[in-house]
Tab-separated table of N, CA and C and ligand atoms in Angstrom:
chain	number	residue	atom	x	y	z
A	15	UNK	N	-26.504	40.994	22.874
A	15	UNK	CA	-26.281	39.580	23.187
A	15	UNK	C	-26.749	39.331	24.616
A	16	UNK	N	-27.670	38.398	24.757
A	16	UNK	CA	-28.249	38.135	26.088
A	16	UNK	C	-27.813	36.755	26.580
A	17	UNK	N	-27.238	36.736	27.781
A	17	UNK	CA	-26.650	35.515	28.334
A	17	UNK	C	-27.324	35.162	29.647
A	18	UNK	N	-27.653	33.890	29.823
A	18	UNK	CA	-28.273	33.431	31.066
A	18	UNK	C	-27.460	32.272	31.643
A	19	UNK	N	-27.020	32.442	32.891
A	19	UNK	CA	-26.309	31.388	33.618
A	19	UNK	C	-27.329	30.636	34.478
A	20	UNK	N	-27.259	29.298	34.443
A	20	UNK	CA	-28.235	28.506	35.198
A	20	UNK	C	-27.531	27.430	36.027
A	21	UNK	N	-27.904	27.376	37.335
A	21	UNK	CA	-27.467	26.279	38.205
A	21	UNK	C	-28.704	25.741	38.916
A	22	UNK	N	-28.526	25.079	40.052
A	22	UNK	CA	-29.678	24.498	40.756
A	22	UNK	C	-30.417	25.558	41.586
A	23	UNK	N	-29.687	26.206	42.489
A	23	UNK	CA	-30.354	27.090	43.454
A	23	UNK	C	-30.342	28.571	43.098
A	24	UNK	N	-29.480	28.964	42.155
A	24	UNK	CA	-29.288	30.377	41.778
A	24	UNK	C	-28.812	31.225	42.955
A	25	UNK	N	-28.026	30.595	43.858
A	25	UNK	CA	-27.422	31.407	44.923
A	25	UNK	C	-25.897	31.248	44.967
A	26	UNK	N	-25.329	30.260	44.263
A	26	UNK	CA	-23.865	30.090	44.267
A	26	UNK	C	-23.288	30.238	42.849
A	27	UNK	N	-23.370	29.181	42.056
A	27	UNK	CA	-22.639	29.167	40.786
A	27	UNK	C	-23.165	30.139	39.745
A	28	UNK	N	-24.488	30.131	39.504
A	28	UNK	CA	-24.977	30.975	38.399
A	28	UNK	C	-24.927	32.474	38.702
A	29	UNK	N	-25.226	32.913	39.944
A	29	UNK	CA	-25.018	34.349	40.186
A	29	UNK	C	-23.543	34.725	40.099
A	30	UNK	N	-22.664	33.794	40.479
A	30	UNK	CA	-21.231	34.077	40.316
A	30	UNK	C	-20.909	34.216	38.830
A	31	UNK	N	-21.484	33.356	37.999
A	31	UNK	CA	-21.271	33.465	36.547
A	31	UNK	C	-21.740	34.804	36.013
A	32	UNK	N	-22.943	35.187	36.421
A	32	UNK	CA	-23.501	36.478	35.983
A	32	UNK	C	-22.564	37.636	36.361
A	33	UNK	N	-22.091	37.618	37.600
A	33	UNK	CA	-21.288	38.750	38.081
A	33	UNK	C	-19.848	38.713	37.572
A	34	UNK	N	-19.298	37.524	37.374
A	34	UNK	CA	-17.970	37.417	36.750
A	34	UNK	C	-18.049	37.963	35.315
A	35	UNK	N	-19.087	37.553	34.589
A	35	UNK	CA	-19.221	38.017	33.203
A	35	UNK	C	-19.413	39.533	33.163
A	36	UNK	N	-20.274	40.069	34.030
A	36	UNK	CA	-20.471	41.529	34.042
A	36	UNK	C	-19.177	42.259	34.392
A	37	UNK	N	-18.399	41.690	35.294
A	37	UNK	CA	-17.116	42.278	35.681
A	37	UNK	C	-16.178	42.356	34.464
A	38	UNK	N	-16.097	41.261	33.717
A	38	UNK	CA	-15.238	41.246	32.517
A	38	UNK	C	-15.757	42.229	31.466
A	39	UNK	N	-17.087	42.275	31.298
A	39	UNK	CA	-17.674	43.167	30.290
A	39	UNK	C	-17.396	44.629	30.618
A	40	UNK	N	-17.494	44.972	31.911
A	40	UNK	CA	-17.181	46.353	32.339
A	40	UNK	C	-15.716	46.651	32.047
A	41	UNK	N	-14.866	45.718	32.426
A	41	UNK	CA	-13.424	45.922	32.285
A	41	UNK	C	-13.027	46.079	30.826
A	42	UNK	N	-13.749	45.391	29.941
A	42	UNK	CA	-13.392	45.405	28.523
A	42	UNK	C	-14.220	46.400	27.721
A	43	UNK	N	-15.047	47.211	28.431
A	43	UNK	CA	-15.833	48.238	27.740
A	43	UNK	C	-16.932	47.665	26.867
A	44	UNK	N	-17.431	46.482	27.219
A	44	UNK	CA	-18.445	45.808	26.397
A	44	UNK	C	-19.815	45.759	27.061
A	45	UNK	N	-19.949	46.429	28.209
A	45	UNK	CA	-21.179	46.264	29.005
A	45	UNK	C	-22.430	46.623	28.220
A	46	UNK	N	-22.338	47.622	27.336
A	46	UNK	CA	-23.539	48.069	26.615
A	46	UNK	C	-23.966	47.065	25.542
A	47	UNK	N	-23.097	46.114	25.218
A	47	UNK	CA	-23.416	45.151	24.158
A	47	UNK	C	-24.089	43.881	24.684
A	48	UNK	N	-24.065	43.717	26.009
A	48	UNK	CA	-24.548	42.464	26.604
A	48	UNK	C	-25.563	42.723	27.719
A	49	UNK	N	-26.465	41.743	27.885
A	49	UNK	CA	-27.312	41.674	29.082
A	49	UNK	C	-27.073	40.312	29.688
A	50	UNK	N	-26.821	40.283	30.996
A	50	UNK	CA	-26.484	39.022	31.653
A	50	UNK	C	-27.423	38.816	32.840
A	51	UNK	N	-27.905	37.593	32.983
A	51	UNK	CA	-28.806	37.266	34.088
A	51	UNK	C	-28.468	35.849	34.551
A	52	UNK	N	-29.104	35.420	35.640
A	52	UNK	CA	-28.922	34.048	36.100
A	52	UNK	C	-30.231	33.546	36.692
A	53	UNK	N	-30.352	32.226	36.776
A	53	UNK	CA	-31.570	31.601	37.291
A	53	UNK	C	-31.230	30.207	37.796
A	54	UNK	N	-32.161	29.633	38.591
A	54	UNK	CA	-31.996	28.277	39.101
A	54	UNK	C	-33.043	27.350	38.510
A	55	UNK	N	-32.699	26.075	38.395
A	55	UNK	CA	-33.699	25.112	37.931
A	55	UNK	C	-34.705	24.821	39.056
A	56	UNK	N	-34.267	24.968	40.309
A	56	UNK	CA	-35.141	24.736	41.461
A	56	UNK	C	-35.656	26.066	42.006
A	57	UNK	N	-36.711	25.978	42.809
A	57	UNK	CA	-37.322	27.199	43.346
A	57	UNK	C	-37.057	27.432	44.822
A	58	UNK	N	-36.133	26.634	45.435
A	58	UNK	CA	-35.967	26.723	46.899
A	58	UNK	C	-35.553	28.098	47.395
A	59	UNK	N	-34.831	28.832	46.597
A	59	UNK	CA	-34.205	30.058	47.123
A	59	UNK	C	-34.721	31.324	46.446
A	60	UNK	N	-35.894	31.243	45.815
A	60	UNK	CA	-36.436	32.393	45.080
A	60	UNK	C	-36.438	33.640	45.967
A	61	UNK	N	-35.895	34.730	45.434
A	61	UNK	CA	-35.871	36.007	46.163
A	61	UNK	C	-34.667	36.194	47.059
A	62	UNK	N	-33.882	35.121	47.245
A	62	UNK	CA	-32.735	35.228	48.156
A	62	UNK	C	-31.521	35.856	47.466
A	63	UNK	N	-30.667	36.539	48.254
A	63	UNK	CA	-29.403	37.032	47.700
A	63	UNK	C	-28.427	35.873	47.530
A	64	UNK	N	-27.323	36.106	46.828
A	64	UNK	CA	-26.314	35.047	46.691
A	64	UNK	C	-25.794	34.577	48.056
A	65	UNK	N	-25.379	33.318	48.108
A	65	UNK	CA	-24.798	32.704	49.310
A	65	UNK	C	-23.611	33.545	49.813
A	66	UNK	N	-23.548	33.731	51.133
A	66	UNK	CA	-22.518	34.599	51.727
A	66	UNK	C	-21.099	34.094	51.432
A	67	UNK	N	-20.950	32.758	51.339
A	67	UNK	CA	-19.604	32.205	51.069
A	67	UNK	C	-19.170	32.525	49.641
A	68	UNK	N	-20.144	32.480	48.716
A	68	UNK	CA	-19.845	32.812	47.312
A	68	UNK	C	-19.541	34.300	47.184
A	69	UNK	N	-20.309	35.107	47.911
A	69	UNK	CA	-20.121	36.569	47.869
A	69	UNK	C	-18.734	36.953	48.382
A	70	UNK	N	-18.311	36.282	49.457
A	70	UNK	CA	-17.001	36.588	50.059
A	70	UNK	C	-15.871	36.193	49.104
A	71	UNK	N	-15.986	34.999	48.537
A	71	UNK	CA	-14.935	34.521	47.630
A	71	UNK	C	-14.829	35.427	46.399
A	72	UNK	N	-15.978	35.880	45.890
A	72	UNK	CA	-15.959	36.768	44.718
A	72	UNK	C	-15.364	38.123	45.091
A	73	UNK	N	-15.765	38.634	46.262
A	73	UNK	CA	-15.262	39.947	46.671
A	73	UNK	C	-13.738	39.921	46.805
A	74	UNK	N	-13.200	38.797	47.276
A	74	UNK	CA	-11.742	38.667	47.406
A	74	UNK	C	-11.046	38.744	46.044
A	75	UNK	N	-11.803	38.529	44.972
A	75	UNK	CA	-11.230	38.682	43.619
A	75	UNK	C	-11.665	39.999	42.973
A	76	UNK	N	-12.287	40.887	43.774
A	76	UNK	CA	-12.678	42.190	43.253
A	76	UNK	C	-13.994	42.184	42.492
A	77	UNK	N	-14.814	41.144	42.724
A	77	UNK	CA	-16.082	41.018	41.997
A	77	UNK	C	-17.243	41.157	42.985
A	78	UNK	N	-18.098	42.149	42.770
A	78	UNK	CA	-19.283	42.353	43.617
A	78	UNK	C	-20.388	41.418	43.159
A	79	UNK	N	-21.044	40.770	44.092
A	79	UNK	CA	-22.155	39.867	43.760
A	79	UNK	C	-23.476	40.602	43.926
A	80	UNK	N	-24.229	40.705	42.842
A	80	UNK	CA	-25.535	41.368	42.870
A	80	UNK	C	-26.602	40.394	42.405
A	81	UNK	N	-27.856	40.705	42.704
A	81	UNK	CA	-28.978	39.928	42.173
A	81	UNK	C	-29.714	39.135	43.237
A	82	UNK	N	-30.889	38.667	42.866
A	82	UNK	CA	-31.762	37.859	43.722
A	82	UNK	C	-32.150	36.621	42.941
A	83	UNK	N	-32.305	35.510	43.646
A	83	UNK	CA	-32.573	34.237	42.960
A	83	UNK	C	-33.953	34.225	42.307
A	84	UNK	N	-33.999	33.625	41.139
A	84	UNK	CA	-35.276	33.351	40.462
A	84	UNK	C	-35.185	31.973	39.832
A	85	UNK	N	-36.336	31.448	39.424
A	85	UNK	CA	-36.356	30.127	38.783
A	85	UNK	C	-36.394	30.304	37.270
A	86	UNK	N	-35.700	29.417	36.567
A	86	UNK	CA	-35.701	29.474	35.099
A	86	UNK	C	-37.106	29.160	34.586
A	87	UNK	N	-37.473	29.756	33.431
A	87	UNK	CA	-38.824	29.550	32.890
A	87	UNK	C	-38.739	29.315	31.384
A	88	UNK	N	-39.762	28.686	30.796
A	88	UNK	CA	-39.702	28.380	29.358
A	88	UNK	C	-39.394	29.604	28.504
A	89	UNK	N	-39.981	30.776	28.837
A	89	UNK	CA	-39.770	31.981	28.015
A	89	UNK	C	-38.301	32.392	27.965
A	90	UNK	N	-37.486	31.946	28.935
A	90	UNK	CA	-36.050	32.272	28.883
A	90	UNK	C	-35.432	31.759	27.580
A	91	UNK	N	-35.993	30.694	27.031
A	91	UNK	CA	-35.446	30.143	25.787
A	91	UNK	C	-35.760	31.003	24.566
A	92	UNK	N	-36.674	31.967	24.729
A	92	UNK	CA	-36.953	32.936	23.652
A	92	UNK	C	-36.237	34.247	23.908
A	93	UNK	N	-35.931	34.514	25.184
A	93	UNK	CA	-35.450	35.854	25.558
A	93	UNK	C	-33.929	35.956	25.617
A	94	UNK	N	-33.242	34.816	25.668
A	94	UNK	CA	-31.777	34.843	25.747
A	94	UNK	C	-31.175	34.223	24.491
A	95	UNK	N	-29.946	34.650	24.179
A	95	UNK	CA	-29.221	34.080	23.036
A	95	UNK	C	-28.468	32.825	23.441
A	96	UNK	N	-27.900	32.876	24.655
A	96	UNK	CA	-27.151	31.732	25.169
A	96	UNK	C	-27.622	31.409	26.578
A	97	UNK	N	-27.788	30.123	26.850
A	97	UNK	CA	-28.087	29.659	28.208
A	97	UNK	C	-26.992	28.671	28.596
A	98	UNK	N	-26.297	28.991	29.688
A	98	UNK	CA	-25.162	28.183	30.136
A	98	UNK	C	-25.561	27.345	31.338
A	99	UNK	N	-25.545	26.027	31.190
A	99	UNK	CA	-25.795	25.116	32.311
A	99	UNK	C	-24.482	24.883	33.043
A	100	UNK	N	-24.530	24.964	34.379
A	100	UNK	CA	-23.302	24.765	35.155
A	100	UNK	C	-22.896	23.293	35.216
A	101	UNK	N	-23.885	22.382	35.253
A	101	UNK	CA	-23.510	20.962	35.263
A	101	UNK	C	-24.502	20.159	34.412
A	102	UNK	N	-24.233	18.863	34.289
A	102	UNK	CA	-25.047	18.030	33.389
A	102	UNK	C	-26.476	17.881	33.881
A	103	UNK	N	-26.622	17.864	35.202
A	103	UNK	CA	-27.969	17.750	35.761
A	103	UNK	C	-28.777	19.018	35.417
A	104	UNK	N	-28.156	20.181	35.540
A	104	UNK	CA	-28.828	21.430	35.140
A	104	UNK	C	-29.195	21.362	33.654
A	105	UNK	N	-28.282	20.829	32.842
A	105	UNK	CA	-28.493	20.735	31.398
A	105	UNK	C	-29.707	19.862	31.099
A	106	UNK	N	-29.792	18.709	31.787
A	106	UNK	CA	-30.946	17.805	31.619
A	106	UNK	C	-32.241	18.515	31.985
A	107	UNK	N	-32.223	19.203	33.128
A	107	UNK	CA	-33.435	19.901	33.584
A	107	UNK	C	-33.820	21.003	32.596
A	108	UNK	N	-32.816	21.647	32.016
A	108	UNK	CA	-33.099	22.727	31.051
A	108	UNK	C	-33.715	22.179	29.766
A	109	UNK	N	-33.324	20.972	29.378
A	109	UNK	CA	-33.941	20.373	28.182
A	109	UNK	C	-35.449	20.201	28.401
A	110	UNK	N	-35.817	19.851	29.631
A	110	UNK	CA	-37.245	19.687	29.948
A	110	UNK	C	-37.958	21.043	29.929
A	111	UNK	N	-37.297	22.088	30.426
A	111	UNK	CA	-37.901	23.437	30.407
A	111	UNK	C	-38.048	23.899	28.957
A	112	UNK	N	-37.043	23.616	28.146
A	112	UNK	CA	-37.086	24.040	26.736
A	112	UNK	C	-38.286	23.428	25.998
A	113	UNK	N	-38.632	22.200	26.368
A	113	UNK	CA	-39.787	21.536	25.729
A	113	UNK	C	-41.080	22.303	25.948
A	114	UNK	N	-41.125	23.115	27.017
A	114	UNK	CA	-42.350	23.858	27.326
A	114	UNK	C	-42.344	25.251	26.686
A	115	UNK	N	-41.324	25.541	25.869
A	115	UNK	CA	-41.240	26.842	25.180
A	115	UNK	C	-41.686	26.655	23.732
A	116	UNK	N	-42.607	27.520	23.290
A	116	UNK	CA	-43.182	27.365	21.945
A	116	UNK	C	-42.138	27.591	20.856
A	117	UNK	N	-41.279	28.585	21.054
A	117	UNK	CA	-40.334	28.949	19.990
A	117	UNK	C	-38.931	29.168	20.562
A	118	UNK	N	-38.282	28.085	21.012
A	118	UNK	CA	-36.974	28.253	21.668
A	118	UNK	C	-35.894	28.623	20.656
A	119	UNK	N	-35.214	29.730	20.923
A	119	UNK	CA	-34.160	30.180	20.010
A	119	UNK	C	-32.786	30.217	20.684
A	120	UNK	N	-32.753	30.131	22.015
A	120	UNK	CA	-31.473	30.205	22.741
A	120	UNK	C	-30.595	29.003	22.399
A	121	UNK	N	-29.302	29.241	22.418
A	121	UNK	CA	-28.329	28.142	22.340
A	121	UNK	C	-28.100	27.649	23.756
A	122	UNK	N	-28.234	26.356	23.965
A	122	UNK	CA	-28.014	25.771	25.290
A	122	UNK	C	-26.652	25.086	25.294
A	123	UNK	N	-25.817	25.438	26.273
A	123	UNK	CA	-24.463	24.861	26.319
A	123	UNK	C	-24.103	24.469	27.747
A	124	UNK	N	-23.224	23.480	27.841
A	124	UNK	CA	-22.595	23.163	29.126
A	124	UNK	C	-21.456	24.168	29.270
A	125	UNK	N	-21.502	24.978	30.339
A	125	UNK	CA	-20.593	26.120	30.430
A	125	UNK	C	-19.126	25.731	30.241
A	126	UNK	N	-18.723	24.612	30.849
A	126	UNK	CA	-17.305	24.236	30.803
A	126	UNK	C	-16.819	23.936	29.389
A	127	UNK	N	-17.737	23.765	28.444
A	127	UNK	CA	-17.299	23.569	27.059
A	127	UNK	C	-16.526	24.785	26.545
A	128	UNK	N	-16.690	25.941	27.202
A	128	UNK	CA	-15.947	27.137	26.775
A	128	UNK	C	-14.591	27.267	27.459
A	129	UNK	N	-14.380	26.553	28.570
A	129	UNK	CA	-13.129	26.711	29.323
A	129	UNK	C	-11.945	26.279	28.471
A	130	UNK	N	-10.879	27.077	28.554
A	130	UNK	CA	-9.673	26.756	27.784
A	130	UNK	C	-8.538	26.284	28.682
A	131	UNK	N	-8.608	26.622	29.980
A	131	UNK	CA	-7.503	26.281	30.878
A	131	UNK	C	-7.841	25.205	31.894
A	132	UNK	N	-9.008	24.569	31.759
A	132	UNK	CA	-9.431	23.527	32.698
A	132	UNK	C	-10.004	22.336	31.936
A	133	UNK	N	-9.776	21.135	32.507
A	133	UNK	CA	-10.316	19.925	31.877
A	133	UNK	C	-11.683	19.538	32.417
A	134	UNK	N	-12.106	20.156	33.536
A	134	UNK	CA	-13.419	19.814	34.097
A	134	UNK	C	-14.513	19.997	33.058
A	135	UNK	N	-15.520	19.158	33.118
A	135	UNK	CA	-16.660	19.277	32.194
A	135	UNK	C	-17.857	19.929	32.860
A	136	UNK	N	-17.785	20.100	34.199
A	136	UNK	CA	-18.897	20.693	34.943
A	136	UNK	C	-18.343	21.668	35.978
A	137	UNK	N	-19.163	22.651	36.341
A	137	UNK	CA	-18.842	23.517	37.484
A	137	UNK	C	-19.445	22.828	38.705
A	138	UNK	N	-18.609	22.270	39.610
A	138	UNK	CA	-19.138	21.442	40.701
A	138	UNK	C	-19.932	22.268	41.714
A	139	UNK	N	-20.994	21.664	42.219
A	139	UNK	CA	-21.841	22.314	43.225
A	139	UNK	C	-21.043	22.511	44.515
A	140	UNK	N	-20.833	23.748	44.964
A	140	UNK	CA	-20.006	23.993	46.153
A	140	UNK	C	-20.804	24.020	47.452
A	141	UNK	N	-22.126	23.860	47.389
A	141	UNK	CA	-23.011	24.222	48.501
A	141	UNK	C	-22.687	23.474	49.788
A	142	UNK	N	-22.406	22.151	49.688
A	142	UNK	CA	-22.197	21.357	50.903
A	142	UNK	C	-20.709	21.147	51.213
A	143	UNK	N	-19.825	21.836	50.504
A	143	UNK	CA	-18.387	21.627	50.710
A	143	UNK	C	-17.708	22.817	51.376
A	144	UNK	N	-16.379	22.813	51.335
A	144	UNK	CA	-15.584	23.856	51.987
A	144	UNK	C	-15.254	24.998	51.050
A	145	UNK	N	-14.421	25.930	51.549
A	145	UNK	CA	-14.116	27.145	50.784
A	145	UNK	C	-13.422	26.881	49.450
A	146	UNK	N	-12.690	25.757	49.362
A	146	UNK	CA	-11.982	25.483	48.101
A	146	UNK	C	-12.961	25.270	46.949
A	147	UNK	N	-14.181	24.806	47.275
A	147	UNK	CA	-15.201	24.605	46.235
A	147	UNK	C	-15.612	25.920	45.597
A	148	UNK	N	-15.672	26.973	46.405
A	148	UNK	CA	-16.077	28.285	45.881
A	148	UNK	C	-14.965	28.897	45.027
A	149	UNK	N	-13.719	28.602	45.423
A	149	UNK	CA	-12.582	29.068	44.607
A	149	UNK	C	-12.568	28.363	43.257
A	150	UNK	N	-12.870	27.059	43.271
A	150	UNK	CA	-12.907	26.295	42.008
A	150	UNK	C	-13.996	26.841	41.089
A	151	UNK	N	-15.165	27.162	41.661
A	151	UNK	CA	-16.254	27.751	40.862
A	151	UNK	C	-15.747	29.022	40.167
A	152	UNK	N	-15.075	29.882	40.913
A	152	UNK	CA	-14.603	31.150	40.331
A	152	UNK	C	-13.506	30.919	39.296
A	153	UNK	N	-12.619	29.955	39.565
A	153	UNK	CA	-11.564	29.639	38.586
A	153	UNK	C	-12.189	29.239	37.245
A	154	UNK	N	-13.182	28.350	37.318
A	154	UNK	CA	-13.819	27.862	36.082
A	154	UNK	C	-14.605	28.978	35.395
A	155	UNK	N	-15.305	29.779	36.183
A	155	UNK	CA	-16.109	30.860	35.585
A	155	UNK	C	-15.224	31.918	34.938
A	156	UNK	N	-14.129	32.278	35.593
A	156	UNK	CA	-13.246	33.304	35.008
A	156	UNK	C	-12.651	32.809	33.696
A	157	UNK	N	-12.275	31.538	33.677
A	157	UNK	CA	-11.709	30.933	32.464
A	157	UNK	C	-12.756	30.925	31.341
A	158	UNK	N	-13.921	30.335	31.625
A	158	UNK	CA	-14.937	30.162	30.580
A	158	UNK	C	-15.520	31.483	30.090
A	159	UNK	N	-15.708	32.433	30.993
A	159	UNK	CA	-16.272	33.738	30.580
A	159	UNK	C	-15.282	34.477	29.676
A	160	UNK	N	-14.016	34.482	30.064
A	160	UNK	CA	-13.005	35.160	29.233
A	160	UNK	C	-12.914	34.478	27.866
A	161	UNK	N	-12.970	33.152	27.864
A	161	UNK	CA	-12.870	32.406	26.598
A	161	UNK	C	-14.095	32.653	25.722
A	162	UNK	N	-15.283	32.702	26.351
A	162	UNK	CA	-16.503	32.978	25.583
A	162	UNK	C	-16.373	34.348	24.895
A	163	UNK	N	-15.903	35.349	25.634
A	163	UNK	CA	-15.790	36.698	25.047
A	163	UNK	C	-14.739	36.736	23.934
A	164	UNK	N	-13.663	36.018	24.117
A	164	UNK	CA	-12.649	35.933	23.051
A	164	UNK	C	-13.253	35.310	21.796
A	165	UNK	N	-13.997	34.226	21.997
A	165	UNK	CA	-14.613	33.545	20.840
A	165	UNK	C	-15.677	34.435	20.193
A	166	UNK	N	-16.420	35.173	21.005
A	166	UNK	CA	-17.441	36.093	20.469
A	166	UNK	C	-16.765	37.165	19.606
A	167	UNK	N	-15.677	37.756	20.149
A	167	UNK	CA	-14.959	38.805	19.417
A	167	UNK	C	-14.400	38.291	18.099
A	168	UNK	N	-13.922	37.051	18.137
A	168	UNK	CA	-13.293	36.460	16.951
A	168	UNK	C	-14.322	35.881	15.986
A	169	UNK	N	-15.619	35.967	16.342
A	169	UNK	CA	-16.659	35.387	15.495
A	169	UNK	C	-16.583	33.882	15.438
A	170	UNK	N	-16.106	33.282	16.530
A	170	UNK	CA	-15.894	31.826	16.536
A	170	UNK	C	-16.967	31.057	17.288
A	171	UNK	N	-18.015	31.748	17.765
A	171	UNK	CA	-19.048	31.018	18.494
A	171	UNK	C	-19.874	30.202	17.507
A	172	UNK	N	-20.280	29.000	17.914
A	172	UNK	CA	-21.136	28.225	17.023
A	172	UNK	C	-22.450	28.960	16.809
A	173	UNK	N	-23.049	28.839	15.631
A	173	UNK	CA	-24.336	29.492	15.390
A	173	UNK	C	-25.467	28.514	15.644
A	174	UNK	N	-26.684	29.040	15.636
A	174	UNK	CA	-27.851	28.216	15.997
A	174	UNK	C	-27.942	26.976	15.104
A	175	UNK	N	-28.337	25.843	15.697
A	175	UNK	CA	-28.423	24.617	14.920
A	175	UNK	C	-29.543	24.699	13.863
B	201	4NP	P1	-26.083	26.509	43.307
B	201	4NP	O1	-25.805	25.787	44.712
B	201	4NP	O2	-26.925	25.541	42.497
B	201	4NP	O3	-24.726	26.710	42.751
B	201	4NP	O4	-26.830	27.799	43.640
B	201	4NP	C1	-26.799	25.227	45.506
B	201	4NP	C2	-27.591	26.046	46.279
B	201	4NP	C3	-28.547	25.486	47.101
B	201	4NP	C4	-28.715	24.110	47.135
B	201	4NP	C5	-27.923	23.296	46.337
B	201	4NP	C6	-26.976	23.852	45.519
B	201	4NP	N1	-29.700	23.540	48.000
B	201	4NP	O5	-29.782	22.301	48.048
B	201	4NP	O6	-30.422	24.279	48.682
């Protein structure tokens, strides 16, 4: 099962999603069953490590942040099973990328649709805000990632349209 987290810059929310999910997969002995990656809709930060504020907030929860930013590409829609957009703007941009893929097979979802303990519909962009924004990102990601894995185990994930 191949999962791709997507935000705008690929230095805050989506790398946090990738690393939160990998952390849960390791903890639950499922790492060999999944491949997880992240990407940004924009190219501003290509090659950069995750934002230091996001890295610090994740480390405080015992989660190491790994990876370098890359931009999402049409072939991602053939190479991944699920693509999670962090917010509606990312989702809109991903629909445009999907149009450039000859044979898109990935399921595209708004990540918060998996959250069970939060009413938010989007993972808010923390880049220009304070530390509480980074905590909110992690709260939503931990909720949605755990819920996604529960639904996967229970065979409750929606299948391809
Ligand atoms: P992300 O956050 O999309 O969660 O990685 C942002 C990172 C960079 C910028 C905006 C949002 N930026 O404008 O450079």
